[in-house]
Amino acid sequence: QVEVVESGGGLVQAGGSLRLSCAASGSIYVLDTIGWYRQAPGKQREPVAVYSRFGSTTYAGSVKGRFTASRDGVKNTMDLQMSSLKPEDTAVYYCNVRVNGRRDDYWGQGTQVTVSS
């Protein structure tokens, strides 16, 4: 079993900052990918910042220069430092992992980020 837990969401004003944390645990021999996704009301879930051991961390164009992801390969965690937040960043943010060369996705419960004008 693989468990994914997110934390750090909240309400901030436009221009503010917030730091999200994701922790993966369980039967993880190899962490293939770990990343942050978000889903705004009425929208499809989209990738925000995703790390792959086969490459690097890929950021959505809308967050480049504002968001920074940091990964701890020992603790199997990934933080997302969000700066210069905009109202359009408002969404439920989810963490996703893939492990052990398998295609299965493991999702956390999500954490709400709300950015007010």
PDB file of C-alpha atoms in Angstrom:
ATOM      1  CA  GLN A   1       0.000   0.000   0.000  1.00  0.00           C
ATOM      2  CA  VAL A   2       1.123   3.532  -0.795  1.00  0.00           C
ATOM      3  CA  GLU A   3      -0.253   6.472   1.140  1.00  0.00           C
ATOM      4  CA  VAL A   4      -0.074  10.085   0.004  1.00  0.00           C
ATOM      5  CA  VAL A   5      -0.844  12.979   2.340  1.00  0.00           C
ATOM      6  CA  GLU A   6      -0.934  16.697   1.519  1.00  0.00           C
ATOM      7  CA  SER A   7      -0.956  19.677   3.836  1.00  0.00           C
ATOM      8  CA  GLY A   8      -0.443  23.424   3.851  1.00  0.00           C
ATOM      9  CA  GLY A   9      -3.434  24.798   1.984  1.00  0.00           C
ATOM     10  CA  GLY A  10      -5.219  27.929   3.082  1.00  0.00           C
ATOM     11  CA  LEU A  11      -6.524  31.377   2.212  1.00  0.00           C
ATOM     12  CA  VAL A  12      -4.131  34.081   1.050  1.00  0.00           C
ATOM     13  CA  GLN A  13      -4.397  37.421  -0.707  1.00  0.00           C
ATOM     14  CA  ALA A  14      -3.184  37.925  -4.251  1.00  0.00           C
ATOM     15  CA  GLY A  15       0.558  38.434  -4.262  1.00  0.00           C
ATOM     16  CA  GLY A  16       1.029  36.337  -1.167  1.00  0.00           C
ATOM     17  CA  SER A  17       2.830  33.059  -0.622  1.00  0.00           C
ATOM     18  CA  LEU A  18       1.968  29.583   0.572  1.00  0.00           C
ATOM     19  CA  ARG A  19       3.922  26.357   1.003  1.00  0.00           C
ATOM     20  CA  LEU A  20       2.354  22.958   0.375  1.00  0.00           C
ATOM     21  CA  SER A  21       3.792  19.650   1.554  1.00  0.00           C
ATOM     22  CA  CYS A  22       3.323  16.136   0.204  1.00  0.00           C
ATOM     23  CA  ALA A  23       4.498  12.968   1.929  1.00  0.00           C
ATOM     24  CA  ALA A  24       4.405   9.504   0.371  1.00  0.00           C
ATOM     25  CA  SER A  25       4.813   6.365   2.446  1.00  0.00           C
ATOM     26  CA  GLY A  26       4.333   2.604   2.252  1.00  0.00           C
ATOM     27  CA  SER A  27       5.828  -0.002  -0.061  1.00  0.00           C
ATOM     28  CA  ILE A  28       8.097   2.349  -1.951  1.00  0.00           C
ATOM     29  CA  TYR A  29      11.278   0.797  -3.302  1.00  0.00           C
ATOM     30  CA  VAL A  30      11.685   3.285  -6.113  1.00  0.00           C
ATOM     31  CA  LEU A  31       9.913   6.627  -6.344  1.00  0.00           C
ATOM     32  CA  ASP A  32       9.361   7.077 -10.075  1.00  0.00           C
ATOM     33  CA  THR A  33       7.327  10.270 -10.048  1.00  0.00           C
ATOM     34  CA  ILE A  34       5.918  12.639  -7.467  1.00  0.00           C
ATOM     35  CA  GLY A  35       4.112  15.812  -8.295  1.00  0.00           C
ATOM     36  CA  TRP A  36       1.504  18.418  -7.604  1.00  0.00           C
ATOM     37  CA  TYR A  37      -1.710  18.776  -9.570  1.00  0.00           C
ATOM     38  CA  ARG A  38      -4.638  21.120  -9.142  1.00  0.00           C
ATOM     39  CA  GLN A  39      -8.300  21.236 -10.026  1.00  0.00           C
ATOM     40  CA  ALA A  40     -10.283  24.455 -10.089  1.00  0.00           C
ATOM     41  CA  PRO A  41     -14.104  24.473  -9.981  1.00  0.00           C
ATOM     42  CA  GLY A  42     -15.510  23.329 -13.317  1.00  0.00           C
ATOM     43  CA  LYS A  43     -12.048  22.554 -14.670  1.00  0.00           C
ATOM     44  CA  GLN A  44     -10.044  19.436 -15.429  1.00  0.00           C
ATOM     45  CA  ARG A  45      -7.243  18.411 -13.128  1.00  0.00           C
ATOM     46  CA  GLU A  46      -3.932  19.731 -14.436  1.00  0.00           C
ATOM     47  CA  PRO A  47      -0.279  19.164 -13.575  1.00  0.00           C
ATOM     48  CA  VAL A  48       1.482  21.977 -11.729  1.00  0.00           C
ATOM     49  CA  ALA A  49       4.947  20.633 -10.926  1.00  0.00           C
ATOM     50  CA  VAL A  50       5.922  17.004 -11.470  1.00  0.00           C
ATOM     51  CA  TYR A  51       9.231  15.302 -10.755  1.00  0.00           C
ATOM     52  CA  SER A  52      10.314  12.208 -12.658  1.00  0.00           C
ATOM     53  CA  ARG A  53      13.384  10.128 -11.920  1.00  0.00           C
ATOM     54  CA  PHE A  54      13.623   9.612 -15.667  1.00  0.00           C
ATOM     55  CA  GLY A  55      14.058  13.342 -16.215  1.00  0.00           C
ATOM     56  CA  SER A  56      13.567  16.355 -13.990  1.00  0.00           C
ATOM     57  CA  THR A  57      10.868  18.542 -12.530  1.00  0.00           C
ATOM     58  CA  THR A  58       8.440  19.936 -15.083  1.00  0.00           C
ATOM     59  CA  TYR A  59       6.398  23.050 -14.312  1.00  0.00           C
ATOM     60  CA  ALA A  60       3.212  24.273 -15.874  1.00  0.00           C
ATOM     61  CA  GLY A  61       3.823  27.399 -17.922  1.00  0.00           C
ATOM     62  CA  SER A  62       1.358  29.354 -15.810  1.00  0.00           C
ATOM     63  CA  VAL A  63       3.425  28.860 -12.641  1.00  0.00           C
ATOM     64  CA  LYS A  64       6.999  29.073 -13.928  1.00  0.00           C
ATOM     65  CA  GLY A  65       8.973  31.664 -12.020  1.00  0.00           C
ATOM     66  CA  ARG A  66       6.417  31.734  -9.214  1.00  0.00           C
ATOM     67  CA  PHE A  67       6.284  28.165  -7.890  1.00  0.00           C
ATOM     68  CA  THR A  68       9.260  26.082  -6.808  1.00  0.00           C
ATOM     69  CA  ALA A  69       9.117  22.374  -6.010  1.00  0.00           C
ATOM     70  CA  SER A  70      11.650  20.734  -3.725  1.00  0.00           C
ATOM     71  CA  ARG A  71      12.010  16.982  -3.305  1.00  0.00           C
ATOM     72  CA  ASP A  72      13.537  14.928  -0.520  1.00  0.00           C
ATOM     73  CA  GLY A  73      14.537  11.548  -1.933  1.00  0.00           C
ATOM     74  CA  VAL A  74      15.088  10.017   1.507  1.00  0.00           C
ATOM     75  CA  LYS A  75      11.793  11.035   3.084  1.00  0.00           C
ATOM     76  CA  ASN A  76       9.775  10.734  -0.159  1.00  0.00           C
ATOM     77  CA  THR A  77       8.356  14.207   0.183  1.00  0.00           C
ATOM     78  CA  MET A  78       7.818  17.091  -2.187  1.00  0.00           C
ATOM     79  CA  ASP A  79       7.098  20.639  -1.127  1.00  0.00           C
ATOM     80  CA  LEU A  80       5.636  23.308  -3.361  1.00  0.00           C
ATOM     81  CA  GLN A  81       6.602  26.876  -2.532  1.00  0.00           C
ATOM     82  CA  MET A  82       4.047  29.160  -4.155  1.00  0.00           C
ATOM     83  CA  SER A  83       4.791  32.866  -4.463  1.00  0.00           C
ATOM     84  CA  SER A  84       3.131  35.804  -6.208  1.00  0.00           C
ATOM     85  CA  LEU A  85      -0.154  33.964  -5.994  1.00  0.00           C
ATOM     86  CA  LYS A  86      -2.995  34.947  -8.293  1.00  0.00           C
ATOM     87  CA  PRO A  87      -6.752  34.384  -7.977  1.00  0.00           C
ATOM     88  CA  GLU A  88      -6.527  31.941 -10.878  1.00  0.00           C
ATOM     89  CA  ASP A  89      -4.310  29.737  -8.709  1.00  0.00           C
ATOM     90  CA  THR A  90      -7.373  28.975  -6.586  1.00  0.00           C
ATOM     91  CA  ALA A  91      -7.977  25.227  -6.692  1.00  0.00           C
ATOM     92  CA  VAL A  92      -7.796  22.005  -4.781  1.00  0.00           C
ATOM     93  CA  TYR A  93      -4.189  20.881  -4.943  1.00  0.00           C
ATOM     94  CA  TYR A  94      -3.452  17.159  -5.074  1.00  0.00           C
ATOM     95  CA  CYS A  95      -0.241  15.195  -4.763  1.00  0.00           C
ATOM     96  CA  ASN A  96       0.331  12.152  -6.975  1.00  0.00           C
ATOM     97  CA  VAL A  97       2.993   9.455  -6.921  1.00  0.00           C
ATOM     98  CA  ARG A  98       4.034   6.496  -9.021  1.00  0.00           C
ATOM     99  CA  VAL A  99       6.346   3.854  -7.592  1.00  0.00           C
ATOM    100  CA  ASN A 100       8.272   0.689  -8.404  1.00  0.00           C
ATOM    101  CA  GLY A 101       7.971   0.925 -12.176  1.00  0.00           C
ATOM    102  CA  ARG A 102       4.185   0.555 -12.008  1.00  0.00           C
ATOM    103  CA  ARG A 103       1.611   2.623 -13.865  1.00  0.00           C
ATOM    104  CA  ASP A 104      -0.760   2.951 -10.909  1.00  0.00           C
ATOM    105  CA  ASP A 105      -1.392   6.460  -9.632  1.00  0.00           C
ATOM    106  CA  TYR A 106      -1.636   7.134  -5.914  1.00  0.00           C
ATOM    107  CA  TRP A 107      -3.423  10.328  -4.938  1.00  0.00           C
ATOM    108  CA  GLY A 108      -3.696  12.279  -1.750  1.00  0.00           C
ATOM    109  CA  GLN A 109      -6.935  13.723  -0.426  1.00  0.00           C
ATOM    110  CA  GLY A 110      -6.219  17.228  -1.675  1.00  0.00           C
ATOM    111  CA  THR A 111      -5.728  20.550   0.064  1.00  0.00           C
ATOM    112  CA  GLN A 112      -7.655  23.725  -0.744  1.00  0.00           C
ATOM    113  CA  VAL A 113      -5.802  26.850  -1.853  1.00  0.00           C
ATOM    114  CA  THR A 114      -7.854  30.017  -2.146  1.00  0.00           C
ATOM    115  CA  VAL A 115      -6.361  33.276  -3.403  1.00  0.00           C
ATOM    116  CA  SER A 116      -8.472  36.392  -2.899  1.00  0.00           C
ATOM    117  CA  SER A 117      -8.259  39.631  -4.870  1.00  0.00           C
TER     118      SER A 117
END
